[in-house]
């Protein structure tokens, strides 16, 4: 177990649905990250939270809405997604936002139909 | 533009061989470089992290080296086993948050 958990592990949703991805870290870290991994493409950083404050938004469309209610939990709210948003969404955490090792969760495999 | 390249994209070797995976980066001003393993359909497992001031890190049968001046890192796997089969990713940290990722090397160890 990596100490970072993600639910659900698999999600299929229609383009008009609203769903949320959840990430929880049990490592006492203060920074959390959302990444997107599409087929045959390098990982893309989406959002970074440090001490519950968003410090990075990597030009992500507004149909993705992150939320960090406390330093242990991170959500990604999804609405009106497109088929090209189908990907593996990975959550990570690190001690602080900076040159620290990032620990990853198992990911949520999202399919938009 | 900051880019990370991994060569080869895929590698198949017999069990027991020693092997080297390559990672190159265009901008040498990295904070650190991290090697990960990803099993099919799974998340990422951190293998080794090398700070910019370090030359290498070792963990069991794995050894990672870093040469900032040439923009290269290598991951050496000794006495490979079928359980080592996975995709190996390297990522270079360029700021407080921005990890630039390679596309990965898919490794198959044949029994």
GROMACS .gro file of C-alpha atoms in nm:
model
  224
    1UNK     CA    1   0.000   0.000   0.000
    2UNK     CA    2   0.145   0.334  -0.105
    3UNK     CA    3  -0.028   0.545   0.158
    4UNK     CA    4  -0.225   0.726  -0.111
    5UNK     CA    5  -0.568   0.587  -0.194
    6UNK     CA    6  -0.803   0.678  -0.476
    7UNK     CA    7  -1.170   0.601  -0.531
    8UNK     CA    8  -1.330   0.485  -0.745
    9UNK     CA    9  -1.073   0.275  -0.930
   10UNK     CA   10  -1.285   0.266  -1.243
   11UNK     CA   11  -1.553   0.507  -1.362
   12UNK     CA   12  -1.766   0.516  -1.674
   13UNK     CA   13  -1.970   0.830  -1.725
   14UNK     CA   14  -2.172   0.996  -1.996
   15UNK     CA   15  -2.091   1.342  -2.123
   16UNK     CA   16  -2.381   1.497  -1.930
   17UNK     CA   17  -2.302   1.334  -1.596
   18UNK     CA   18  -2.145   1.489  -1.289
   19UNK     CA   19  -1.906   1.277  -1.088
   20UNK     CA   20  -1.620   1.321  -0.843
   21UNK     CA   21  -1.286   1.149  -0.794
   22UNK     CA   22  -1.149   1.120  -0.443
   23UNK     CA   23  -0.793   1.099  -0.319
   24UNK     CA   24  -0.677   1.050   0.038
   25UNK     CA   25  -0.321   1.043   0.169
   26UNK     CA   26  -0.220   0.889   0.501
   27UNK     CA   27   0.140   1.014   0.498
   28UNK     CA   28   0.107   1.346   0.679
   29UNK     CA   29   0.202   1.536   0.364
   30UNK     CA   30   0.114   1.897   0.293
   31UNK     CA   31   0.108   1.898  -0.088
   32UNK     CA   32  -0.123   1.707  -0.321
   33UNK     CA   33  -0.134   1.679  -0.700
   34UNK     CA   34  -0.367   1.568  -0.980
   35UNK     CA   35  -0.214   1.421  -1.296
   36UNK     CA   36  -0.369   1.295  -1.619
   37UNK     CA   37  -0.219   0.999  -1.807
   38UNK     CA   38  -0.356   0.949  -2.157
   39UNK     CA   39  -0.265   0.658  -2.380
   40UNK     CA   40   0.079   0.694  -2.540
   41UNK     CA   41   0.138   1.040  -2.387
   42UNK     CA   42   0.356   1.150  -2.096
   43UNK     CA   43   0.186   1.236  -1.769
   44UNK     CA   44   0.042   1.585  -1.751
   45UNK     CA   45   0.024   1.787  -1.431
   46UNK     CA   46  -0.324   1.930  -1.377
   47UNK     CA   47  -0.337   2.088  -1.031
   48UNK     CA   48  -0.119   2.134  -0.725
   49UNK     CA   49  -0.239   2.212  -0.374
   50UNK     CA   50  -0.008   2.321  -0.095
   51UNK     CA   51  -0.155   2.347   0.255
   52UNK     CA   52  -0.504   2.335   0.101
   53UNK     CA   53  -0.433   2.630  -0.127
   54UNK     CA   54  -0.421   2.582  -0.504
   55UNK     CA   55  -0.079   2.690  -0.625
   56UNK     CA   56  -0.083   2.554  -0.980
   57UNK     CA   57  -0.350   2.524  -1.245
   58UNK     CA   58  -0.189   2.393  -1.560
   59UNK     CA   59  -0.433   2.538  -1.815
   60UNK     CA   60  -0.693   2.276  -1.735
   61UNK     CA   61  -1.045   2.318  -1.881
   62UNK     CA   62  -1.310   2.439  -1.637
   63UNK     CA   63  -1.503   2.113  -1.670
   64UNK     CA   64  -1.244   1.983  -1.420
   65UNK     CA   65  -1.286   2.143  -1.077
   66UNK     CA   66  -1.051   2.049  -0.791
   67UNK     CA   67  -1.125   2.079  -0.423
   68UNK     CA   68  -0.893   2.034  -0.125
   69UNK     CA   69  -1.092   2.056   0.202
   70UNK     CA   70  -0.792   1.960   0.416
   71UNK     CA   71  -0.435   1.845   0.368
   72UNK     CA   72  -0.534   1.477   0.359
   73UNK     CA   73  -0.811   1.489   0.100
   74UNK     CA   74  -0.827   1.599  -0.261
   75UNK     CA   75  -1.123   1.580  -0.496
   76UNK     CA   76  -1.163   1.627  -0.869
   77UNK     CA   77  -1.516   1.721  -0.967
   78UNK     CA   78  -1.610   1.633  -1.324
   79UNK     CA   79  -1.895   1.771  -1.535
   80UNK     CA   80  -1.982   1.773  -1.905
   81UNK     CA   81  -1.668   1.585  -1.998
   82UNK     CA   82  -1.564   1.493  -2.350
   83UNK     CA   83  -1.458   1.149  -2.480
   84UNK     CA   84  -1.099   1.277  -2.509
   85UNK     CA   85  -1.099   1.320  -2.131
   86UNK     CA   86  -1.090   0.941  -2.096
   87UNK     CA   87  -0.763   0.862  -1.921
   88UNK     CA   88  -0.602   0.741  -1.601
   89UNK     CA   89  -0.621   1.014  -1.336
   90UNK     CA   90  -0.347   0.991  -1.078
   91UNK     CA   91  -0.324   1.161  -0.742
   92UNK     CA   92   0.007   1.218  -0.567
   93UNK     CA   93   0.131   1.376  -0.247
   94UNK     CA   94   0.462   1.505  -0.117
   95UNK     CA   95   0.595   1.636   0.212
   96UNK     CA   96   0.573   1.991   0.078
   97UNK     CA   97   0.535   2.147  -0.263
   98UNK     CA   98   0.891   2.151  -0.385
   99UNK     CA   99   1.183   1.918  -0.463
  100UNK     CA  100   1.038   1.635  -0.259
  101UNK     CA  101   0.959   1.281  -0.359
  102UNK     CA  102   0.604   1.238  -0.484
  103UNK     CA  103   0.402   0.933  -0.381
  104UNK     CA  104   0.127   0.818  -0.614
  105UNK     CA  105  -0.208   0.651  -0.570
  106UNK     CA  106  -0.330   0.365  -0.792
  107UNK     CA  107  -0.531   0.596  -1.015
  108UNK     CA  108  -0.888   0.614  -1.140
  109UNK     CA  109  -0.947   0.478  -1.490
  110UNK     CA  110  -1.208   0.713  -1.640
  111UNK     CA  111  -1.404   0.637  -1.954
  112UNK     CA  112  -1.632   0.904  -2.099
  113UNK     CA  113  -1.898   0.770  -2.336
  114UNK     CA  114   1.147   2.377  -2.410
  115UNK     CA  115   1.200   2.128  -2.130
  116UNK     CA  116   1.169   1.773  -2.256
  117UNK     CA  117   1.250   1.429  -2.123
  118UNK     CA  118   1.319   1.141  -2.360
  119UNK     CA  119   1.346   0.773  -2.282
  120UNK     CA  120   1.517   0.526  -2.510
  121UNK     CA  121   1.435   0.255  -2.599
  122UNK     CA  122   1.055   0.268  -2.596
  123UNK     CA  123   1.047  -0.109  -2.544
  124UNK     CA  124   1.301  -0.369  -2.442
  125UNK     CA  125   1.280  -0.749  -2.415
  126UNK     CA  126   1.563  -0.946  -2.252
  127UNK     CA  127   1.609  -1.296  -2.109
  128UNK     CA  128   1.588  -1.346  -1.735
  129UNK     CA  129   1.914  -1.298  -1.549
  130UNK     CA  130   2.062  -1.032  -1.774
  131UNK     CA  131   2.180  -0.696  -1.649
  132UNK     CA  132   2.024  -0.404  -1.835
  133UNK     CA  133   2.031  -0.026  -1.862
  134UNK     CA  134   1.742   0.210  -1.926
  135UNK     CA  135   1.820   0.558  -2.052
  136UNK     CA  136   1.665   0.895  -1.977
  137UNK     CA  137   1.779   1.227  -2.124
  138UNK     CA  138   1.663   1.579  -2.046
  139UNK     CA  139   1.710   1.898  -2.245
  140UNK     CA  140   1.746   2.147  -1.959
  141UNK     CA  141   2.011   2.061  -1.701
  142UNK     CA  142   1.867   2.298  -1.436
  143UNK     CA  143   1.678   2.020  -1.261
  144UNK     CA  144   1.598   2.001  -0.890
  145UNK     CA  145   1.593   1.622  -0.893
  146UNK     CA  146   1.522   1.322  -1.113
  147UNK     CA  147   1.292   1.040  -1.016
  148UNK     CA  148   1.250   0.689  -1.159
  149UNK     CA  149   0.912   0.516  -1.135
  150UNK     CA  150   0.768   0.179  -1.220
  151UNK     CA  151   0.416   0.133  -1.357
  152UNK     CA  152   0.246  -0.204  -1.390
  153UNK     CA  153  -0.034  -0.238  -1.649
  154UNK     CA  154  -0.347  -0.050  -1.543
  155UNK     CA  155  -0.189   0.049  -1.214
  156UNK     CA  156  -0.050   0.361  -1.053
  157UNK     CA  157   0.314   0.461  -1.015
  158UNK     CA  158   0.566   0.322  -0.770
  159UNK     CA  159   0.863   0.543  -0.692
  160UNK     CA  160   1.189   0.351  -0.729
  161UNK     CA  161   1.468   0.603  -0.680
  162UNK     CA  162   1.505   0.978  -0.646
  163UNK     CA  163   1.835   1.152  -0.720
  164UNK     CA  164   1.883   1.508  -0.599
  165UNK     CA  165   2.064   1.743  -0.839
  166UNK     CA  166   2.371   1.740  -0.613
  167UNK     CA  167   2.396   1.360  -0.619
  168UNK     CA  168   2.554   1.130  -0.878
  169UNK     CA  169   2.374   0.806  -0.800
  170UNK     CA  170   2.130   0.622  -0.578
  171UNK     CA  171   2.100   0.250  -0.511
  172UNK     CA  172   1.817   0.031  -0.390
  173UNK     CA  173   1.865  -0.345  -0.399
  174UNK     CA  174   1.926  -0.454  -0.757
  175UNK     CA  175   1.856  -0.103  -0.890
  176UNK     CA  176   2.110   0.172  -0.940
  177UNK     CA  177   2.029   0.510  -1.087
  178UNK     CA  178   2.291   0.759  -1.200
  179UNK     CA  179   2.266   1.126  -1.286
  180UNK     CA  180   2.494   1.336  -1.507
  181UNK     CA  181   2.355   1.687  -1.521
  182UNK     CA  182   2.622   1.821  -1.753
  183UNK     CA  183   2.529   1.575  -2.025
  184UNK     CA  184   2.158   1.575  -1.944
  185UNK     CA  185   2.143   1.202  -1.882
  186UNK     CA  186   2.025   0.953  -1.624
  187UNK     CA  187   2.044   0.577  -1.638
  188UNK     CA  188   1.863   0.306  -1.444
  189UNK     CA  189   2.067  -0.012  -1.410
  190UNK     CA  190   1.885  -0.333  -1.322
  191UNK     CA  191   2.104  -0.624  -1.215
  192UNK     CA  192   2.010  -0.990  -1.256
  193UNK     CA  193   1.672  -0.916  -1.409
  194UNK     CA  194   1.367  -1.123  -1.308
  195UNK     CA  195   1.026  -1.174  -1.474
  196UNK     CA  196   0.875  -0.969  -1.191
  197UNK     CA  197   1.073  -0.670  -1.317
  198UNK     CA  198   0.849  -0.658  -1.625
  199UNK     CA  199   0.674  -0.320  -1.624
  200UNK     CA  200   0.694   0.026  -1.777
  201UNK     CA  201   0.970   0.241  -1.630
  202UNK     CA  202   0.925   0.618  -1.627
  203UNK     CA  203   1.168   0.894  -1.546
  204UNK     CA  204   1.065   1.243  -1.447
  205UNK     CA  205   1.271   1.559  -1.398
  206UNK     CA  206   1.163   1.824  -1.148
  207UNK     CA  207   1.216   2.179  -1.280
  208UNK     CA  208   1.033   2.391  -1.027
  209UNK     CA  209   0.848   2.351  -0.703
  210UNK     CA  210   0.576   2.166  -0.884
  211UNK     CA  211   0.655   2.088  -1.242
  212UNK     CA  212   0.761   1.730  -1.308
  213UNK     CA  213   0.845   1.676  -1.677
  214UNK     CA  214   0.790   1.313  -1.771
  215UNK     CA  215   0.937   1.078  -2.026
  216UNK     CA  216   0.706   0.851  -2.225
  217UNK     CA  217   0.851   0.542  -2.058
  218UNK     CA  218   1.035   0.222  -2.149
  219UNK     CA  219   0.825  -0.094  -2.157
  220UNK     CA  220   1.042  -0.375  -2.021
  221UNK     CA  221   0.970  -0.744  -2.071
  222UNK     CA  222   1.184  -1.004  -1.894
  223UNK     CA  223   1.147  -1.345  -2.058
  224UNK     CA  224   1.165  -1.649  -1.826
   0.00000   0.00000   0.00000
